[in-house]
Coordinates of C-alpha atoms in Angstrom, one line a residue:
Chain A
M1 CA -50.7 -107.8 -2.5
A2 CA -48.6 -105.9 -0.3
R3 CA -49.4 -102.3 0.6
I4 CA -46.1 -99.9 0.1
E5 CA -46.2 -96.6 1.5
I6 CA -44.4 -94.0 -0.5
E7 CA -42.5 -91.3 1.1
S8 CA -41.5 -87.8 0.2
D9 CA -37.4 -88.0 0.6
V10 CA -37.5 -84.1 0.8
T11 CA -39.4 -81.3 3.1
G12 CA -41.5 -79.2 0.7
T13 CA -44.7 -78.1 -0.5
V14 CA -47.0 -80.8 -3.5
W15 CA -46.7 -79.2 -6.4
K16 CA -48.7 -81.2 -8.8
I17 CA -50.8 -84.5 -8.6
E18 CA -49.7 -86.5 -11.6
V19 CA -52.2 -89.6 -11.1
E20 CA -55.2 -90.5 -9.6
E21 CA -56.7 -93.2 -7.2
G22 CA -57.3 -96.5 -8.6
A23 CA -54.8 -95.9 -11.6
S24 CA -52.0 -98.3 -12.7
V25 CA -48.7 -97.4 -12.6
T26 CA -45.0 -98.8 -12.9
E27 CA -42.0 -98.7 -11.1
G28 CA -40.0 -95.5 -11.5
Q29 CA -43.4 -93.2 -12.7
T30 CA -43.6 -89.9 -11.3
L31 CA -46.8 -89.7 -9.0
I32 CA -46.4 -86.4 -7.3
I33 CA -44.0 -83.5 -8.4
L34 CA -43.3 -81.7 -4.8
E35 CA -41.3 -78.0 -4.8
S36 CA -38.6 -77.9 -2.9
M37 CA -35.0 -76.1 -2.6
K38 CA -36.5 -74.1 -5.5
M39 CA -36.6 -77.3 -7.6
E40 CA -39.2 -79.5 -8.9
I41 CA -38.8 -82.7 -7.0
P42 CA -40.6 -85.9 -8.3
V43 CA -42.0 -88.7 -6.0
L44 CA -41.9 -91.9 -8.2
A45 CA -43.6 -95.3 -7.6
S46 CA -40.9 -98.0 -5.8
D47 CA -43.1 -100.6 -7.5
D48 CA -45.6 -101.7 -10.4
G49 CA -49.0 -101.3 -8.7
K50 CA -52.4 -99.5 -8.2
V51 CA -52.5 -96.1 -6.4
A52 CA -54.6 -97.3 -3.6
E53 CA -54.5 -93.8 -1.8
I54 CA -53.1 -90.4 -2.2
M55 CA -52.3 -88.7 1.0
V56 CA -51.7 -85.2 0.0
D57 CA -53.1 -82.3 -1.6
E58 CA -52.0 -79.9 -4.1
E59 CA -50.5 -76.7 -2.5
E60 CA -49.9 -78.7 0.9
P61 CA -46.7 -78.6 2.8
V62 CA -44.9 -82.2 3.3
S63 CA -41.8 -83.2 5.2
E64 CA -39.1 -85.3 4.5
G65 CA -40.2 -88.9 5.4
Q66 CA -43.9 -88.1 5.5
V67 CA -45.9 -91.0 3.4
V68 CA -47.5 -88.8 0.7
V69 CA -48.9 -92.0 -1.5
V70 CA -49.6 -95.6 -0.9
L71 CA -49.6 -98.4 -3.8
D72 CA -51.4 -102.0 -3.7
A73 CA -48.1 -103.9 -5.2
Chain B
M1 CA -12.4 -158.3 -11.5
A2 CA -10.0 -157.7 -9.0
F3 CA -11.0 -154.1 -8.7
D4 CA -14.7 -154.4 -9.0
E5 CA -15.4 -153.7 -5.5
L6 CA -13.2 -150.8 -5.1
Y7 CA -15.1 -149.2 -8.1
D8 CA -18.6 -150.4 -6.7
E9 CA -17.4 -148.7 -3.5
F10 CA -16.8 -145.6 -5.4
E11 CA -19.6 -145.4 -7.3
R12 CA -22.0 -145.9 -4.9
R13 CA -20.3 -143.4 -2.5
E14 CA -19.9 -140.8 -5.1
A15 CA -23.9 -141.3 -6.2
K16 CA -24.9 -140.9 -2.1
A17 CA -22.5 -137.3 -2.2
L18 CA -24.5 -136.5 -5.4
A19 CA -28.1 -137.1 -4.0
M20 CA -27.2 -134.5 -0.9
G21 CA -30.1 -134.5 1.4
G22 CA -32.2 -137.1 -0.6
P23 CA -35.1 -137.1 -2.9
E24 CA -38.0 -135.9 -1.1
R25 CA -36.2 -132.8 0.2
L26 CA -34.7 -132.3 -3.5
E27 CA -38.2 -132.7 -4.8
R28 CA -39.9 -130.1 -2.4
R29 CA -37.6 -127.4 -3.9
R30 CA -38.2 -128.1 -7.3
N31 CA -41.7 -127.9 -6.6
A32 CA -41.3 -124.7 -4.8
G33 CA -39.0 -123.7 -8.2
L34 CA -35.5 -123.4 -6.7
L35 CA -32.4 -124.5 -8.0
N36 CA -30.8 -127.0 -5.5
A37 CA -26.7 -126.4 -4.3
R38 CA -25.5 -128.5 -7.3
E39 CA -28.1 -127.4 -9.8
R40 CA -26.8 -123.7 -8.8
I41 CA -23.4 -124.5 -9.7
D42 CA -24.2 -126.0 -12.7
F43 CA -25.7 -122.7 -14.2
L44 CA -22.9 -120.6 -13.0
V45 CA -20.1 -122.6 -14.6
D46 CA -18.8 -123.7 -17.9
S47 CA -19.8 -127.1 -18.8
D48 CA -17.4 -129.6 -17.6
S49 CA -15.1 -127.1 -16.1
W50 CA -16.6 -128.2 -12.5
V51 CA -13.9 -130.2 -9.8
E52 CA -15.0 -130.8 -6.7
S53 CA -13.1 -130.5 -3.4
G54 CA -14.4 -132.5 -1.1
L55 CA -17.0 -134.7 -2.5
F56 CA -16.8 -137.5 0.2
A57 CA -16.5 -135.3 2.9
T58 CA -19.1 -135.8 5.8
S59 CA -20.1 -134.6 9.1
H60 CA -16.8 -135.0 12.2
I61 CA -19.3 -136.7 14.2
E62 CA -19.1 -140.5 13.4
S63 CA -23.5 -141.0 14.0
D64 CA -24.1 -137.9 11.4
R65 CA -21.5 -139.7 8.6
E66 CA -24.7 -141.3 6.7
S67 CA -26.9 -138.3 6.9
T68 CA -24.2 -135.4 6.0
P69 CA -23.2 -135.9 2.4
G70 CA -20.4 -133.2 1.8
D71 CA -21.3 -132.1 5.3
G72 CA -23.8 -129.4 3.5
K73 CA -21.4 -127.1 1.9
I74 CA -20.3 -127.9 -1.5
T75 CA -17.0 -126.6 -2.8
G76 CA -14.9 -126.6 -5.5
Y77 CA -13.3 -125.1 -8.7
G78 CA -15.1 -124.1 -11.9
T79 CA -14.8 -121.5 -15.1
I80 CA -16.8 -118.9 -15.6
D81 CA -17.0 -117.2 -19.3
G82 CA -13.8 -119.1 -19.4
R83 CA -12.2 -117.9 -16.1
E84 CA -11.5 -119.9 -12.9
A85 CA -13.7 -119.3 -9.9
V86 CA -13.3 -120.7 -6.4
I87 CA -17.3 -121.7 -5.5
V88 CA -18.8 -122.5 -2.0
S89 CA -22.7 -123.7 -2.6
N90 CA -24.4 -124.3 0.5
D91 CA -26.8 -127.2 0.6
F92 CA -29.7 -126.5 2.4
T93 CA -30.9 -130.2 2.6
V94 CA -28.1 -131.4 4.7
K95 CA -28.7 -129.6 8.1
G96 CA -29.8 -126.7 6.6
A97 CA -26.0 -126.0 5.5
S98 CA -25.4 -125.0 9.1
S99 CA -21.7 -124.5 10.1
S100 CA -19.3 -127.3 11.8
V101 CA -16.0 -128.6 11.7
V102 CA -15.7 -130.3 8.2
N103 CA -17.5 -128.1 6.2
M104 CA -15.4 -125.1 7.6
R105 CA -12.3 -127.3 6.4
R106 CA -13.8 -127.0 3.1
I107 CA -14.2 -123.2 2.9
G108 CA -11.2 -122.6 4.9
Q109 CA -9.5 -124.5 1.6
M110 CA -11.4 -122.4 -0.9
R111 CA -10.5 -119.1 0.8
R112 CA -6.7 -120.0 0.9
T113 CA -7.0 -120.8 -2.7
A114 CA -8.8 -118.1 -4.1
S115 CA -6.1 -115.7 -1.9
E116 CA -2.7 -117.9 -3.0
R117 CA -3.6 -118.0 -6.4
G118 CA -5.6 -114.9 -7.5
I119 CA -9.0 -116.4 -8.3
P120 CA -12.2 -114.7 -7.6
M121 CA -14.6 -116.5 -5.0
V122 CA -18.5 -117.0 -5.3
F123 CA -21.0 -117.7 -2.4
L124 CA -24.0 -119.2 -2.9
G125 CA -25.6 -118.5 0.3
E126 CA -28.6 -120.0 2.5
S127 CA -27.7 -121.3 5.8
S128 CA -28.9 -121.7 9.2
G129 CA -26.0 -120.6 11.2
A130 CA -23.5 -123.0 13.3
R131 CA -24.6 -126.4 13.9
I132 CA -26.4 -127.5 17.3
P133 CA -25.4 -129.5 18.9
D134 CA -21.7 -129.5 17.4
N135 CA -21.0 -126.1 18.7
M136 CA -22.6 -126.2 21.9
G137 CA -20.9 -126.2 24.8
A138 CA -17.7 -124.5 26.1
Y139 CA -15.5 -127.2 24.9
N140 CA -17.0 -127.1 21.5
M141 CA -16.4 -123.3 21.4
G142 CA -12.9 -123.5 22.4
T143 CA -12.2 -126.3 19.7
I144 CA -14.4 -125.2 16.8
L145 CA -15.4 -121.7 16.2
G146 CA -12.6 -119.0 16.0
G147 CA -10.1 -121.5 15.1
N148 CA -8.7 -119.4 12.2
A149 CA -7.6 -116.0 12.6
T150 CA -8.1 -115.4 8.5
Q151 CA -11.8 -116.6 8.3
Y152 CA -13.2 -112.9 8.0
R153 CA -9.6 -111.0 6.9
R154 CA -10.7 -109.2 3.8
L155 CA -8.0 -107.4 1.6
R156 CA -9.8 -107.5 -1.3
E157 CA -6.5 -109.5 -3.2
Q158 CA -9.5 -111.0 -5.6
P159 CA -13.2 -109.8 -5.8
W160 CA -15.6 -112.0 -3.7
A161 CA -19.6 -112.1 -4.9
S162 CA -22.4 -113.3 -2.8
A163 CA -25.8 -114.7 -3.8
V164 CA -28.5 -114.9 -1.0
L165 CA -31.0 -117.4 -2.1
G166 CA -32.6 -118.5 0.7
M167 CA -33.0 -118.3 4.5
A168 CA -29.5 -116.9 5.3
Y169 CA -28.1 -116.8 8.8
G170 CA -24.5 -116.7 10.2
S171 CA -22.3 -118.0 7.6
A172 CA -23.9 -116.9 4.4
T173 CA -24.9 -113.6 5.9
W174 CA -21.4 -113.0 6.9
Y175 CA -20.2 -114.1 3.6
G176 CA -22.7 -111.7 2.1
C177 CA -21.9 -108.9 4.0
L178 CA -17.9 -109.7 3.2
S179 CA -18.4 -109.7 -0.8
D180 CA -18.0 -107.3 -3.5
F181 CA -20.8 -107.8 -4.9
N182 CA -24.2 -109.0 -2.9
V183 CA -27.4 -110.4 -4.9
M184 CA -30.3 -111.2 -3.2
R185 CA -33.4 -113.6 -4.5
K186 CA -37.0 -111.5 -3.6
G187 CA -38.2 -114.2 -0.9
A188 CA -34.8 -115.1 0.7
V189 CA -33.8 -113.7 4.3
M190 CA -30.7 -112.7 5.3
A191 CA -30.0 -111.6 9.2
V192 CA -28.0 -112.6 12.1
S193 CA -30.3 -115.0 13.6
S194 CA -33.5 -116.6 12.3
E195 CA -37.1 -115.7 12.7
R196 CA -37.9 -118.2 15.2
L197 CA -34.6 -117.6 17.1
V198 CA -35.8 -113.8 17.2
S199 CA -39.4 -114.3 18.1
M200 CA -38.2 -116.8 20.8
A201 CA -35.7 -114.0 22.2
I202 CA -38.3 -111.1 22.4
G203 CA -41.3 -112.9 22.7
E204 CA -43.3 -111.6 19.7
K205 CA -43.6 -113.1 16.4
V206 CA -41.4 -111.8 13.8
D207 CA -42.0 -111.6 10.4
G208 CA -38.6 -113.1 8.2
Q209 CA -39.3 -110.1 5.6
E210 CA -39.4 -107.5 7.9
L211 CA -36.5 -109.3 9.7
G212 CA -34.1 -109.5 6.4
G213 CA -36.1 -109.3 3.0
W214 CA -34.9 -107.9 -0.2
R215 CA -36.8 -104.8 0.4
M216 CA -35.3 -104.0 3.8
H217 CA -31.3 -104.5 2.5
T218 CA -31.9 -103.0 -1.1
D219 CA -33.6 -100.0 0.1
T220 CA -32.7 -99.3 4.2
T221 CA -29.6 -101.1 4.7
G222 CA -27.6 -101.1 1.7
L223 CA -26.2 -104.4 2.4
V224 CA -27.6 -106.1 -0.7
D225 CA -26.4 -104.6 -4.1
L226 CA -29.5 -105.7 -6.2
A227 CA -32.5 -108.2 -5.8
V228 CA -34.2 -110.2 -8.5
D229 CA -36.6 -112.8 -9.1
T230 CA -35.1 -116.3 -9.4
D231 CA -32.3 -118.2 -8.6
E232 CA -31.4 -118.0 -12.6
E233 CA -31.2 -114.3 -12.3
A234 CA -29.1 -114.1 -9.6
L235 CA -26.5 -116.4 -10.9
D236 CA -26.4 -114.7 -14.2
A237 CA -25.9 -111.2 -11.9
I238 CA -22.9 -112.8 -10.5
K239 CA -21.4 -113.2 -14.0
T240 CA -22.3 -110.3 -15.1
F241 CA -20.6 -108.7 -12.2
L242 CA -17.4 -110.6 -12.9
S243 CA -17.3 -109.8 -16.3
Y244 CA -16.5 -106.2 -15.3
L245 CA -13.6 -107.2 -12.6
P246 CA -10.2 -108.8 -12.9
E247 CA -9.5 -112.5 -11.7
N248 CA -7.4 -110.4 -8.5
Q249 CA -6.2 -107.0 -8.0
N250 CA -2.7 -107.3 -9.8
Q251 CA -4.4 -107.8 -13.2
L252 CA -6.4 -105.2 -15.3
P253 CA -10.2 -105.7 -15.7
P254 CA -11.0 -107.9 -19.1
E255 CA -11.4 -105.5 -22.3
K256 CA -14.8 -106.3 -24.7
P257 CA -15.6 -105.2 -27.8
V258 CA -17.4 -102.3 -28.0
P259 CA -21.0 -102.6 -29.4
A260 CA -21.8 -100.9 -32.9
G261 CA -23.8 -97.7 -32.1
S262 CA -22.4 -96.4 -29.1
D263 CA -20.9 -93.5 -30.4
D264 CA -24.1 -92.3 -32.2
T265 CA -26.0 -92.8 -28.8
A266 CA -23.5 -90.8 -27.1
R267 CA -24.0 -87.6 -29.1
T268 CA -27.7 -87.7 -28.0
V269 CA -26.9 -87.0 -24.6
L270 CA -28.3 -83.4 -24.4
E271 CA -31.7 -84.9 -24.9
V272 CA -31.7 -85.6 -21.4
L273 CA -30.7 -82.2 -19.9
P274 CA -34.3 -80.1 -19.1
E275 CA -34.0 -76.4 -20.2
K276 CA -34.7 -75.3 -16.9
R277 CA -32.4 -75.4 -13.8
T278 CA -35.5 -76.1 -11.4
Q279 CA -36.0 -79.5 -13.2
V280 CA -34.6 -82.7 -12.5
Y281 CA -33.2 -85.4 -15.0
D282 CA -32.1 -89.0 -14.2
V283 CA -28.5 -89.4 -14.6
R284 CA -28.9 -92.6 -15.2
K285 CA -30.3 -91.6 -18.7
I286 CA -26.8 -89.8 -19.4
I287 CA -24.8 -93.1 -18.1
E288 CA -27.0 -94.9 -20.7
R289 CA -25.9 -92.8 -23.3
V290 CA -22.3 -92.2 -22.6
A291 CA -21.2 -95.5 -22.1
D292 CA -20.6 -98.5 -24.3
K293 CA -24.3 -99.9 -25.4
N294 CA -25.8 -101.8 -22.7
S295 CA -22.6 -102.0 -20.7
V296 CA -24.3 -100.3 -17.8
F297 CA -24.4 -102.4 -14.4
E298 CA -25.7 -100.4 -11.4
L299 CA -25.1 -101.2 -7.8
K300 CA -27.5 -100.7 -4.9
A301 CA -30.3 -98.7 -7.2
R302 CA -32.6 -98.3 -4.5
F303 CA -30.6 -97.3 -1.7
G304 CA -28.5 -93.7 -1.4
R305 CA -30.2 -92.7 -4.6
T306 CA -29.1 -89.2 -4.4
A307 CA -26.0 -90.9 -5.9
T308 CA -25.9 -93.4 -8.5
T309 CA -23.0 -95.7 -8.6
T310 CA -22.6 -98.0 -11.4
L311 CA -20.2 -100.0 -13.6
A312 CA -20.0 -99.6 -17.1
R313 CA -17.5 -99.8 -19.9
L314 CA -16.0 -97.3 -22.4
G315 CA -14.1 -98.0 -25.4
G316 CA -14.3 -101.7 -23.9
R317 CA -12.9 -101.2 -20.6
T318 CA -14.5 -101.2 -17.0
V319 CA -15.0 -98.2 -15.5
G320 CA -17.1 -96.8 -12.5
F321 CA -19.4 -94.2 -12.5
V322 CA -20.2 -91.9 -9.4
A323 CA -22.9 -89.3 -9.9
N324 CA -25.0 -87.5 -8.3
N325 CA -28.7 -88.4 -9.5
P326 CA -31.3 -84.7 -9.7
M327 CA -34.2 -87.0 -9.6
F328 CA -33.6 -87.8 -5.9
K329 CA -33.4 -84.8 -3.1
A330 CA -32.4 -82.6 -6.3
G331 CA -28.7 -84.7 -6.0
A332 CA -28.0 -83.2 -2.6
L333 CA -25.8 -85.8 -1.1
D334 CA -27.1 -87.1 2.1
A335 CA -25.5 -90.0 4.5
D336 CA -26.7 -92.8 2.7
G337 CA -25.3 -91.6 -0.6
C338 CA -21.8 -90.9 0.9
D339 CA -21.7 -94.2 2.5
K340 CA -22.8 -95.7 -1.3
C341 CA -20.0 -93.7 -2.8
C342 CA -17.7 -94.8 -0.7
S343 CA -18.7 -98.5 -0.8
F344 CA -18.3 -97.9 -4.7
M345 CA -14.9 -96.3 -4.8
V346 CA -13.9 -99.0 -2.2
L347 CA -14.5 -101.3 -5.3
C348 CA -13.2 -99.5 -7.9
D349 CA -9.9 -98.7 -6.2
S350 CA -9.4 -102.3 -5.4
F351 CA -9.4 -103.7 -8.6
N352 CA -7.8 -100.9 -10.8
I353 CA -11.3 -99.3 -12.1
P354 CA -10.8 -95.8 -13.0
V355 CA -13.9 -93.4 -11.6
I356 CA -15.7 -91.1 -13.5
F357 CA -17.5 -88.5 -11.7
L358 CA -21.0 -87.0 -13.0
V359 CA -21.8 -84.0 -11.2
D360 CA -24.9 -81.8 -10.9
N361 CA -25.6 -81.1 -6.9
P362 CA -26.8 -78.4 -5.1
G363 CA -24.5 -79.6 -2.0
F364 CA -25.2 -81.5 0.6
V365 CA -28.4 -82.3 2.7
I366 CA -28.1 -80.2 6.0
G367 CA -30.0 -79.7 9.0
I368 CA -31.0 -81.3 12.2
D369 CA -31.6 -85.0 10.5
A370 CA -28.0 -85.0 8.7
E371 CA -26.2 -84.2 11.5
R372 CA -27.7 -86.9 13.3
Q373 CA -26.7 -89.3 10.8
R374 CA -23.2 -88.5 10.9
A375 CA -23.3 -86.0 8.2
P376 CA -19.9 -84.6 8.8
G377 CA -18.2 -88.0 9.4
K378 CA -19.9 -89.2 6.5
I379 CA -18.4 -86.2 4.4
M380 CA -14.6 -86.8 5.6
N381 CA -15.1 -90.6 5.0
F382 CA -15.7 -89.6 1.1
M383 CA -13.1 -87.1 0.9
N384 CA -10.4 -89.8 2.4
A385 CA -11.8 -92.3 0.3
L386 CA -11.5 -89.9 -2.6
Q387 CA -7.7 -88.8 -2.0
L388 CA -6.7 -92.5 -1.0
M389 CA -7.7 -93.7 -4.5
T390 CA -4.8 -94.1 -6.9
V391 CA -7.0 -95.3 -10.0
P392 CA -7.4 -92.9 -12.9
K393 CA -10.2 -90.2 -11.9
L394 CA -12.2 -87.8 -14.2
T395 CA -14.8 -85.2 -13.7
V396 CA -17.6 -83.9 -16.0
M397 CA -19.5 -81.2 -14.1
I398 CA -22.9 -81.0 -15.8
R399 CA -24.8 -78.9 -14.0
K400 CA -25.1 -77.3 -10.2
N401 CA -22.0 -77.7 -7.9
Y402 CA -21.5 -76.1 -4.7
G403 CA -19.6 -76.0 -2.1
Q404 CA -17.8 -79.0 -0.3
A405 CA -19.7 -81.0 -2.6
Y406 CA -17.3 -79.5 -5.5
I407 CA -14.8 -81.0 -3.7
N408 CA -16.2 -84.5 -3.0
M409 CA -17.1 -85.0 -6.3
G410 CA -13.7 -85.0 -8.2
G411 CA -13.4 -81.0 -8.3
G412 CA -10.0 -79.0 -8.2
K413 CA -7.0 -81.5 -8.0
N414 CA -9.4 -84.4 -7.0
A415 CA -9.3 -85.5 -10.5
A416 CA -6.9 -86.3 -13.1
E417 CA -8.6 -84.0 -15.4
V418 CA -12.0 -82.2 -15.0
A419 CA -14.2 -81.1 -17.8
A420 CA -17.5 -78.7 -17.7
W421 CA -20.4 -79.0 -19.7
P422 CA -21.4 -75.3 -20.5
T423 CA -24.7 -75.7 -18.7
A424 CA -21.8 -75.8 -15.3
E425 CA -22.2 -73.2 -12.4
V426 CA -19.9 -73.4 -9.9
S427 CA -19.3 -71.6 -6.6
F428 CA -19.2 -72.2 -2.8
M429 CA -23.0 -71.6 -2.4
D430 CA -26.3 -71.4 -4.6
P431 CA -26.0 -67.2 -5.6
A432 CA -29.8 -67.2 -4.0
Y433 CA -28.4 -68.3 -0.5
A434 CA -25.0 -66.2 -0.5
V435 CA -26.8 -63.1 -1.2
N436 CA -28.7 -63.4 1.9
V437 CA -25.6 -64.6 3.9
V438 CA -23.5 -61.9 2.9
H439 CA -26.0 -59.0 2.4
G440 CA -29.0 -60.3 4.2
K441 CA -30.2 -60.4 8.0
P442 CA -30.9 -63.3 10.0
G443 CA -34.8 -64.9 10.3
E444 CA -35.3 -62.2 6.6
R445 CA -35.0 -63.2 3.1
L446 CA -34.4 -60.4 1.0
E447 CA -36.2 -62.1 -2.0
N448 CA -39.1 -60.4 0.0
T449 CA -37.4 -57.5 1.7
D450 CA -36.0 -56.0 -1.0
P451 CA -36.7 -58.0 -4.4
E452 CA -34.8 -55.3 -6.5
F453 CA -31.9 -54.9 -4.6
F454 CA -31.9 -59.3 -4.1
E455 CA -32.3 -59.4 -7.9
Q456 CA -29.3 -57.1 -9.1
K457 CA -26.7 -59.0 -6.2
F458 CA -28.2 -62.4 -7.5
A459 CA -27.3 -61.7 -11.0
E460 CA -23.9 -60.6 -10.2
F461 CA -23.5 -63.8 -7.9
Q462 CA -24.5 -66.0 -10.6
L463 CA -22.4 -64.3 -13.3
E464 CA -19.3 -65.1 -11.6
S465 CA -20.5 -69.0 -11.3
S466 CA -20.1 -69.8 -14.8
V467 CA -17.9 -72.0 -16.3
Y468 CA -15.8 -69.6 -18.3
D469 CA -15.0 -68.2 -15.1
I470 CA -13.5 -71.6 -13.5
A471 CA -11.8 -72.4 -16.8
A472 CA -10.0 -69.1 -16.8
S473 CA -8.1 -69.7 -13.2
Y474 CA -7.8 -73.5 -15.2
G475 CA -9.9 -75.1 -12.0
V476 CA -11.1 -77.1 -15.0
Q477 CA -9.1 -77.9 -17.8
H478 CA -11.7 -78.4 -20.5
V479 CA -15.1 -77.1 -21.3
I480 CA -16.8 -79.5 -23.7
K481 CA -19.9 -79.9 -25.4
P482 CA -22.4 -82.5 -24.0
E483 CA -22.4 -84.5 -27.1
D484 CA -18.7 -84.6 -27.1
T485 CA -18.3 -86.4 -23.7
R486 CA -17.9 -89.8 -24.1
D487 CA -14.8 -88.9 -26.5
W488 CA -13.5 -86.7 -24.2
L489 CA -13.6 -89.4 -21.5
I490 CA -12.0 -92.2 -23.9
R491 CA -9.2 -89.9 -24.9
M492 CA -8.4 -88.9 -21.3
L493 CA -8.3 -92.2 -20.3
Q494 CA -5.8 -92.9 -22.9
V495 CA -4.1 -90.3 -21.5
H496 CA -4.0 -91.0 -17.8
Q497 CA -3.7 -94.5 -17.4
N498 CA -1.1 -95.8 -14.6
R499 CA 1.7 -96.7 -17.2
L500 CA 4.4 -96.7 -14.5
S501 CA 2.5 -99.5 -12.9
G502 CA 1.2 -101.6 -15.6
G503 CA -2.2 -99.9 -15.4
L504 CA -2.5 -101.2 -11.4
G505 CA -2.9 -98.8 -8.8
Q506 CA -1.7 -99.1 -5.1
H507 CA -4.8 -100.0 -3.7
F508 CA -5.2 -98.2 -0.6
L509 CA -8.9 -98.6 -0.1
S510 CA -8.7 -102.5 -0.5
N511 CA -8.6 -103.2 3.5
W512 CA -11.5 -100.8 3.7
P513 CA -15.2 -101.5 5.8
T514 CA -16.7 -104.3 3.9
T515 CA -20.0 -102.6 4.2
F516 CA -20.8 -98.9 5.5

């Protein structure tokens, strides 16, 4: 079991959180939607696994490279 | 019988060579679910096609002869899907497949044959580096290493494919990085030096996966094109990769039958595009629909994801797609994305594979980070590669297309023919920024200070960005309905094939760097 930190690859604002802690997710699934560059940019699961921790709240600003979700995979 | 002894000796020696590092070592591999060097070859080549070159080779050091069957690297010829391949399979059970005098000769012979006869090369990598003590000391450095002025020379006369299937240091790493395709089994490690040596050198424990595991090489370095779970999947990936490529750069890629239903799927392509321009989509879904059914083979899927690079077929012929993927950073090209595009264009240009650009991006990623990552240099590498490519290039503009990225993504005369969907919007800058640059003041956004004026100017700028404006100046030659994209591409590939050279390009990129 690896602890996988999912980073935002853009600077923006958290618009919607699409999963809950403990949820099972599959690779490529949308975890969070950010608002950035006037676009809705998804943060995707890099692996199949379980959501261990959501590190941000809706409407919170995030910067590029910031860890927003931790998966157990 | 007169020759019985000769035959006995032959059979005894043959059995010894085929037994590699001995039953215990082979058993340990089997228990770990790993194929050995000979099983890998058997899995890869057509049955009964394998001929080994150097079956009776051993170490050049007399006292090591008995313990070094094959000298740790198995080399020879086999056919893959009916076409010849030159193969080097590292045998880790013999001296950790370390490099020494005789096995370097074996590899040299393979490289020469591949180059001179125009045959693809396959490296099945797993090696511990230069053999010690063979290579130790100045005398041996003077006689062994560096004895071949073409050992690491790549002109891409023929495709090279590599699989990293275990601990790869030295040789296996070098050939992986020199190859056009590098697949890795998850759990393997690819690095300059072993974790043990690195730990000794820096005085702290280093983890192999952190040093050179699949995540690092597929996400961060991009030195690996694909990671898979098993040896068998890795070998299948090599077969798949080679199926798109010609045997050498003086041939055209092989043609395959067009799977039934490909045309029907292509007509559903608009389903992928969201209605709102602020929403993203995965361009890979568009490529899957436009290309021949099940023909898509993506390279470096986890690296530089703002761009998608994928081999595929259109009407049975190999093509390369270079696409912006709005799913990541809205498709804005970053440094890694540029490197990935360059690496893919080098592959396509070297092996006569036409390139298709699918465009939807708001421009290049800008900012201090981007500049630190050498964005201007990357953008110009990309441009230089694009303009040096002599394979047919076609461009389809899907949606946003702004600024310098418009030129990089095959805009203007940078493709033989350019089409745009009616959803395309083309300009030097996103209208929202342009209104502020032209009419605003530094530090202010007109959206906030004078929204009414902003809306009026925004509408004007956006109007001028329509697809029919660029069609009017013949900046695009075609406006096409999305569902006709596949037909248009197949037709344009017919028109723009290089008839004067029999379909061959000039391969100006074939001596470009082997990694970026």
